[in-house]
Phi, psi and omega in degrees: 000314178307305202289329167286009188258286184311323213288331202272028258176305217262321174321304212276267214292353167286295170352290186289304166319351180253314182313301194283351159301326178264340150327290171311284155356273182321305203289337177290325204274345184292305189311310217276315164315320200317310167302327170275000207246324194303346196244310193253019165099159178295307204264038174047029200252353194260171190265129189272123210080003218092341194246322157280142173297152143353102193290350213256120194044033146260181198317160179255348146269335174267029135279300162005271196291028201233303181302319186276322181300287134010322173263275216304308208273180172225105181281117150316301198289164138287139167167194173283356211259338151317298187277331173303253241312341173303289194304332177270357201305321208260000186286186197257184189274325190280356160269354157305308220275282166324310164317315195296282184352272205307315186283307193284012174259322193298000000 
C-alpha cells in the first residue's frame, strides 16, 4: 500500500512538474511574440511593412528556417530586411524553436 502511495505521489508530481513547465514555456514564447506582433499584428495575419505575407498558421519548420536564415545573415542596408534580423539576432534555438510552434498554431 506505502508503495502505490509513493508511485502515485511520485506520478502526480512529475506530471504536475511538466505541466507547469510548459505553462511557463508558452508564456515566454507568448511574452517573445509581442515583438514579433509590433510589424506582423497580434494574430500574425497582417503583411508586415506591406510586404510579407502573413505568419500566422504557416509550416513550423519553414518559420525555423526563415528566423534562423535572419539571425544568421547580415544585412547592410536599412530596411526591412534589416530590421528582421535585428529582432532574431539574440534568441536561443529553443526560442526559435518554440516561436515557429507558436506562430504556426495561431
Amino acid at each position: 500500500m506505502k508503495v502505490k502511495i509513493i508511485l502515485l505521489f511520485l506520478i502526480y508530481f512529475t506530471c504536475t512538474s511538466i505541466l507547469l513547465a510548459e505553462e511557463k514555456s508558452l508564456k515566454k514564447t507568448s511574452e517573445l511574440f509581442k515583438v514579433c506582433a509590433k510589424c506582423h499584428g497580434k494574430d500574425g495575419k497582417h503583411k508586415a511593412y506591406g510586404r510579407s505575407e502573413p505568419i500566422a498558421g504557416m509550416d513550423a519548420q519553414d518559420l525555423k528556417e526563415n528566423l534562423i536564415f535572419f539571425q544568421e545573415s547580415v544585412f547592410d542596408n536599412a530596411g526591412v530586411m534589416r530590421v528582421m534580423s535585428k529582432q532574431v539576432k539574440n534568441l536561443s534555438k529553443q526560442d526559435i524553436e518554440d516561436l515557429a510552434k507558436y506562430i504556426s498554431n495561431l
